[in-house]
Coordinates of C-alpha atoms and ligand atoms in Angstrom, one line a residue:
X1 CA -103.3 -36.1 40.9
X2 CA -99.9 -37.5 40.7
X3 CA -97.3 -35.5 42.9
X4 CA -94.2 -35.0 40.9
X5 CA -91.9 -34.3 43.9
X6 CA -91.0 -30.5 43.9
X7 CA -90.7 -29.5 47.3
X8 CA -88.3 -26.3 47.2
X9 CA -88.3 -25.9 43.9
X10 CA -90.6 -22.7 42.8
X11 CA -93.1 -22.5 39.9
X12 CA -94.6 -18.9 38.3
X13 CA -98.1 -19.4 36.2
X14 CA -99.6 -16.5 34.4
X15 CA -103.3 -16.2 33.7
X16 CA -103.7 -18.2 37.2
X17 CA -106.4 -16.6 38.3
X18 CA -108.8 -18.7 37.2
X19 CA -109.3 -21.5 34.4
X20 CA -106.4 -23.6 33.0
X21 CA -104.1 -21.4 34.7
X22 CA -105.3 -22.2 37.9
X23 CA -105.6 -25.2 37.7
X24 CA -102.0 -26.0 37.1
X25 CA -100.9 -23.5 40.1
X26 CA -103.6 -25.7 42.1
X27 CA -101.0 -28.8 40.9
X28 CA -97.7 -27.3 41.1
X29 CA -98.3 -26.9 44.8
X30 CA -99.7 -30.2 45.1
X31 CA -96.4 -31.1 43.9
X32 CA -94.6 -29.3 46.2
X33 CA -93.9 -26.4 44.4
X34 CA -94.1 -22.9 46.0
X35 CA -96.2 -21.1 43.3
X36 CA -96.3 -17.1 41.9
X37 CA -99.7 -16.8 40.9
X38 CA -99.8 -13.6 38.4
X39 CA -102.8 -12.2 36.5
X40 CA -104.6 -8.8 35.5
X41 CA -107.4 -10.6 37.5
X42 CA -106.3 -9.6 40.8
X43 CA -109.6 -11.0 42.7
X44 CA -109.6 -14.3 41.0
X45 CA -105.5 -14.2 41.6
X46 CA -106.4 -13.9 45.4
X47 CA -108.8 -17.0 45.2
X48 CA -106.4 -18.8 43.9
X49 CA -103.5 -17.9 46.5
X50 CA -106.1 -18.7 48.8
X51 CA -107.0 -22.5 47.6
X52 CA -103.4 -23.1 47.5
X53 CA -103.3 -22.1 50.7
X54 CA -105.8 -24.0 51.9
X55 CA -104.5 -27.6 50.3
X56 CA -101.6 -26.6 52.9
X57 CA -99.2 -24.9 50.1
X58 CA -97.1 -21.6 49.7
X59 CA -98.7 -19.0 47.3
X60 CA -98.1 -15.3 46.7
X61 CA -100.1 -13.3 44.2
X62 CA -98.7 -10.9 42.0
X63 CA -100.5 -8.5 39.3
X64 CA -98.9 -8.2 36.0
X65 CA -100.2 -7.5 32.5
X66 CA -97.9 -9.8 30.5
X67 CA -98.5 -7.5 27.7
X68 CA -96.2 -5.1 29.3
X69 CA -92.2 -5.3 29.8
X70 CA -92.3 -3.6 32.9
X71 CA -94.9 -5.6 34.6
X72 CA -93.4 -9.1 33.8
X73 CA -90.0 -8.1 34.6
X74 CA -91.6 -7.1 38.2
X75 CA -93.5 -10.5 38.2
X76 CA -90.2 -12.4 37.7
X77 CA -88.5 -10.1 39.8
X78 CA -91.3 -10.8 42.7
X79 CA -90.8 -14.7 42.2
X80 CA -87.3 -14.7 42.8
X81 CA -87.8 -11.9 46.0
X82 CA -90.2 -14.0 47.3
X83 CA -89.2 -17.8 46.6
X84 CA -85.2 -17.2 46.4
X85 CA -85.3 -19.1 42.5
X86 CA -87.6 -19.8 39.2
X87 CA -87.6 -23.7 38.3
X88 CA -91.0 -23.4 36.6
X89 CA -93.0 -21.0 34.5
X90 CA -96.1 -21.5 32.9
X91 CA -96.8 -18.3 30.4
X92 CA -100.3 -19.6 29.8
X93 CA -102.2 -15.8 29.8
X94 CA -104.3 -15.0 26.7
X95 CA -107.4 -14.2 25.5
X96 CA -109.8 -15.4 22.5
X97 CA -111.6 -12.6 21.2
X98 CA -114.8 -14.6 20.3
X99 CA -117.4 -12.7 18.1
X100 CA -115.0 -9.7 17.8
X101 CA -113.6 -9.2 14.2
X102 CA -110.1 -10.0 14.6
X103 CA -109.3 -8.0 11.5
X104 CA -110.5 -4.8 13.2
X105 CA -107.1 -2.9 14.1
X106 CA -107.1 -3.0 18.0
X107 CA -108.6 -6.3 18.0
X108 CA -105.4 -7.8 16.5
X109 CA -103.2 -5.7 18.3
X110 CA -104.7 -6.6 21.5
X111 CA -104.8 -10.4 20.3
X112 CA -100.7 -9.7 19.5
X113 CA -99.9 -8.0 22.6
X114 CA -101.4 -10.8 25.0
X115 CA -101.2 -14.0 23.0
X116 CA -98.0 -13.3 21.5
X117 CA -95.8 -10.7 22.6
X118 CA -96.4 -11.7 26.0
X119 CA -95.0 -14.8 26.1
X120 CA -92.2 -13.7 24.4
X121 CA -91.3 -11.0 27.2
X122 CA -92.3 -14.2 29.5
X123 CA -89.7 -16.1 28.5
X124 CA -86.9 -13.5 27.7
X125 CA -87.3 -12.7 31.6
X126 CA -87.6 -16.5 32.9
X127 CA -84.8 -17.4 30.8
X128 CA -82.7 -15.0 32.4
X129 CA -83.0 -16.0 35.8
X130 CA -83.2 -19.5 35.0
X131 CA -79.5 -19.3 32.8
X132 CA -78.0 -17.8 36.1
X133 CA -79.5 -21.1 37.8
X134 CA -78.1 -23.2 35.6
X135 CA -81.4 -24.5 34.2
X136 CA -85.6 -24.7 34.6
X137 CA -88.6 -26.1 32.3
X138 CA -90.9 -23.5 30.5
X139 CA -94.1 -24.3 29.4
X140 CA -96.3 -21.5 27.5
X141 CA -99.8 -22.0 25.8
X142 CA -100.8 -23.0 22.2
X143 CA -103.6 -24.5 21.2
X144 CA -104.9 -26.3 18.4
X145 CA -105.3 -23.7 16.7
X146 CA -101.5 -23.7 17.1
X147 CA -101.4 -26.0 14.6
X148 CA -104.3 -26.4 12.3
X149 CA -106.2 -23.3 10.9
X150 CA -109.7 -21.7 12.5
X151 CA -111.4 -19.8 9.1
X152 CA -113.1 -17.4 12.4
X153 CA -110.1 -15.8 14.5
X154 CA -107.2 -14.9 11.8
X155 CA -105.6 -13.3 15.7
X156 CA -105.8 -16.3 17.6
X157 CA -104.9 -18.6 14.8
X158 CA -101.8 -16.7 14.3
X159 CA -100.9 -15.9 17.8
X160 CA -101.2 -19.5 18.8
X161 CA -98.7 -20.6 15.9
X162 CA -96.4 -18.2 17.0
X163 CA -96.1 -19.6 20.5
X164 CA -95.6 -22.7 18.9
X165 CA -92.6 -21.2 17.1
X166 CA -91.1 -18.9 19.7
X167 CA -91.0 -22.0 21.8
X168 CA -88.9 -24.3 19.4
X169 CA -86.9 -21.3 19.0
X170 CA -86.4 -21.4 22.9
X171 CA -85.8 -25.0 22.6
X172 CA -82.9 -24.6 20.8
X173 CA -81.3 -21.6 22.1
X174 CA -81.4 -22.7 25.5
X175 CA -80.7 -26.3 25.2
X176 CA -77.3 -26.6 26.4
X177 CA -78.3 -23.9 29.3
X178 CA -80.1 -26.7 30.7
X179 CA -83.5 -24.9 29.7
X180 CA -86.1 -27.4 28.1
X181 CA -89.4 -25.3 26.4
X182 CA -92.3 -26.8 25.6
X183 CA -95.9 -26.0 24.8
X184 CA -99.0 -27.8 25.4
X185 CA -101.8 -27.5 22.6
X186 CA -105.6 -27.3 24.3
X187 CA -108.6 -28.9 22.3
X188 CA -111.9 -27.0 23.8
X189 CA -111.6 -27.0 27.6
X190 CA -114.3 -26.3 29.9
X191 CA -113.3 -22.8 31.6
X192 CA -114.4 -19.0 32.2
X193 CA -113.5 -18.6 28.7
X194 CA -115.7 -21.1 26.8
X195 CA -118.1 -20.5 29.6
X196 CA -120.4 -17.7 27.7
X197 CA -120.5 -20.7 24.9
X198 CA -121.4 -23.3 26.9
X199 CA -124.0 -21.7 28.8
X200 CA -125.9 -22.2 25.3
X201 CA -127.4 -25.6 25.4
X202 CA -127.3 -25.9 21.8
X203 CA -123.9 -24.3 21.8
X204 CA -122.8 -27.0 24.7
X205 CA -123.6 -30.1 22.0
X206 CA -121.7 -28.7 19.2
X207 CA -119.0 -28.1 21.6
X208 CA -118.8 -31.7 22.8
X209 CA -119.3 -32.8 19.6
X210 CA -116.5 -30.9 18.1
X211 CA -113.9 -33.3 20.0
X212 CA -113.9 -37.1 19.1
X213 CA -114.3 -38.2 22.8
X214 CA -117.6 -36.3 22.7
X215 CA -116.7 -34.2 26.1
X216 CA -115.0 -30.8 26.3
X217 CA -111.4 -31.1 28.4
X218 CA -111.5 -29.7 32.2
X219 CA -108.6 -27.8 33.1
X220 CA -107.4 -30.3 35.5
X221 CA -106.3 -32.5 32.2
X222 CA -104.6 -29.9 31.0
X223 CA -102.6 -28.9 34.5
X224 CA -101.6 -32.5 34.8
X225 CA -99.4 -32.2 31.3
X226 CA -98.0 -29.2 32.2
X227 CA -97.0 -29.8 35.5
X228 CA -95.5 -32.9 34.0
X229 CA -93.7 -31.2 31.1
X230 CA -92.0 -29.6 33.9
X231 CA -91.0 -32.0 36.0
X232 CA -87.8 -34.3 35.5
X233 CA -90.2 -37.4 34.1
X234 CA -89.8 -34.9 31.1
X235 CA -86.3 -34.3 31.2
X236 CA -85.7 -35.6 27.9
X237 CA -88.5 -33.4 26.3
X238 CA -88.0 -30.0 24.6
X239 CA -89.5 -28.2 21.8
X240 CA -93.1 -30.3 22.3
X241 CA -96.3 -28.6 21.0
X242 CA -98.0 -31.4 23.2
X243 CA -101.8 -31.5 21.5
X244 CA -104.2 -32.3 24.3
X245 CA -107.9 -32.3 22.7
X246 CA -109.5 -35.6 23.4
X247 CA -108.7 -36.4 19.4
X248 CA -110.4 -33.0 18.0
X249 CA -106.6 -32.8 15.5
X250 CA -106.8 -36.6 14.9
X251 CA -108.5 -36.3 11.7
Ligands
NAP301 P1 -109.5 -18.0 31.2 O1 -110.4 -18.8 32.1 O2 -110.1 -16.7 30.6 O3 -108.2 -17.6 32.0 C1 -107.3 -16.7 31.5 C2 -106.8 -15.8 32.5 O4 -105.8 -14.9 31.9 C3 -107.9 -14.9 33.1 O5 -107.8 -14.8 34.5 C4 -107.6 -13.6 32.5 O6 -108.1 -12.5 33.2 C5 -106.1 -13.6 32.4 N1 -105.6 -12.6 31.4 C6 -106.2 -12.0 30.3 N2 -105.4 -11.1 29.8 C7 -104.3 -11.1 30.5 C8 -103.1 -10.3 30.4 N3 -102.9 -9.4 29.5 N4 -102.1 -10.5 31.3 C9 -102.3 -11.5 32.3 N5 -103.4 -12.2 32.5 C10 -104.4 -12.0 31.6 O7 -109.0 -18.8 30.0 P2 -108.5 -20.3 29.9 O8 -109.4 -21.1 29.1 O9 -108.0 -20.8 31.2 O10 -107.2 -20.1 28.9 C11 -105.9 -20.1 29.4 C12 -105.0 -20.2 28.1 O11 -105.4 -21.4 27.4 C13 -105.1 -19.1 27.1 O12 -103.9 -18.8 26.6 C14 -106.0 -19.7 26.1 O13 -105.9 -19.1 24.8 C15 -105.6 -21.1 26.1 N6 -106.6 -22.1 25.5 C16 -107.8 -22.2 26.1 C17 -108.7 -23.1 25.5 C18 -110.1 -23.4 26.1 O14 -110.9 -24.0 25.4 N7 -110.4 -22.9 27.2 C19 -108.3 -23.9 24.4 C20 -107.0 -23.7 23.9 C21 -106.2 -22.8 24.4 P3 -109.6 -11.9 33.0 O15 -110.4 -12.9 33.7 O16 -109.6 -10.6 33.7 O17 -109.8 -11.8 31.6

């Protein structure tokens, strides 16, 4: 894991208690970074805090529902309390409502309210503090289905386009505040949520074989782009959907 130099800078990941979202805390603070880990998920929050803590870095959890104004403005609140500054945000919390019919009413407006809505209140909070700073790097998460259509999940499909849109609209309105936005674009990645899949042995082959590389991502590939995206090796980048699917889009 490459260490991006970002001692005293601070870093805010939602989702973080387990999966992607961890694993990109996990590499802020390798980085340096001292990280808010936030997530409804308060006991896998805590495990992360604590493996941050462990690797020798600085970690306080905070619970937040990013589907709810209240509780992000608390969670960006807390970072800032805490840490003195936001550099860093990663608004990577959603869900994929597999096997549910995403045309059922509360399906999509759960699939709206996390996927969608909550980056938007994500941002509009991070941005905030981050104008006042005169600047920081947001990341939130797409997917590929972001970018090319999925005949299953009408929610997820268009959730995931619309992060893809409200972050080249952040792109360009905070630009000259020294703001870049990008997003990164997961192909199938190995965590909690594809676990139920995987678990299936004939589910497990179709999986792999879905992507070109014949493996599903691990979280840790997906962290290291991120954490990247944020750093100043990126400082030229904003307004990236950054596809990261072992090829799965190629075609
Ligand atoms: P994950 O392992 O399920 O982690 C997501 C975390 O977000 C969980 O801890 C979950 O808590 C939490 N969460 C759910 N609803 C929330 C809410 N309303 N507010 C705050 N936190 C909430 O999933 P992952 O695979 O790491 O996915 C992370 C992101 O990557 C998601 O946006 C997902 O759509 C995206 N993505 C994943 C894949 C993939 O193949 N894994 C591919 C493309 C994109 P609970 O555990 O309580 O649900």
């Amino acid at each position: 894991m490459i260490n991006y130099g970002m001692n005293g800078k601070v870093a805010l990941v939602t989702g973080a208690g387990g999966g992607i979202g961890r694993a990109t805390a996990l590499a802020f603070a390798h980085s340096g970074a001292s990280v808010l880990v936030s997530d409804v998920n308060a006991t896998g929050g805590a495990e992360t805090v604590t493996m941050i803590e462990a690797a020798g870095g600085k970690a306080l959890f905070q619970a937040c529902d990013v589907s709810q104004g209240d509780q992000v403005k608390a969670m960006v609140a807390k970072a800032v309390e805490a840490f003195g500054r936001l550099d860093y945000a990663f608004n990577n919390a959603g869900i994929n409502n597999m096997g549910a019919n995403e045309y059922d009413d509360d399906v999509w407006a759960k699939s709206l309210g996390v996927n969608l809505t909550g980056v938007m209140l994500c941002m509009r909070e991070e941005s905030e503090v981050m104008m006042a700073q005169g600047g920081g790097a947001i990341v939130n998460t797409s997917s590929i289905n972001g970018l090319v259509g999925n005949p299953a999940q009408p929610g997820y499909t268009a959730t995931k386009h619309g992060v893809v849109g409200l972050t080249r609209h952040g792109a360009l309105r905070w630009a000259k505040a020294g703001i870049r936005v990008n997003a990164v674009c997961p192909g199938v990645i190995e965590t909690p949520m594809t676990a139920p899949l995987a678990a299936n042995e004939e589910m497990r082959k179709l999986l792999d074989s879905m992507t070109p590389m014949g493996r599903m991502g691990q979280a840790d590939e997906i962290a290291n782009a991120v954490v990247w995206l944020c750093s100043d090796a990126a400082s030229f980048v904003t307004g990236h959907p950054l596809v990261i699917d072992g090829g799965a889009t190629v075609f």
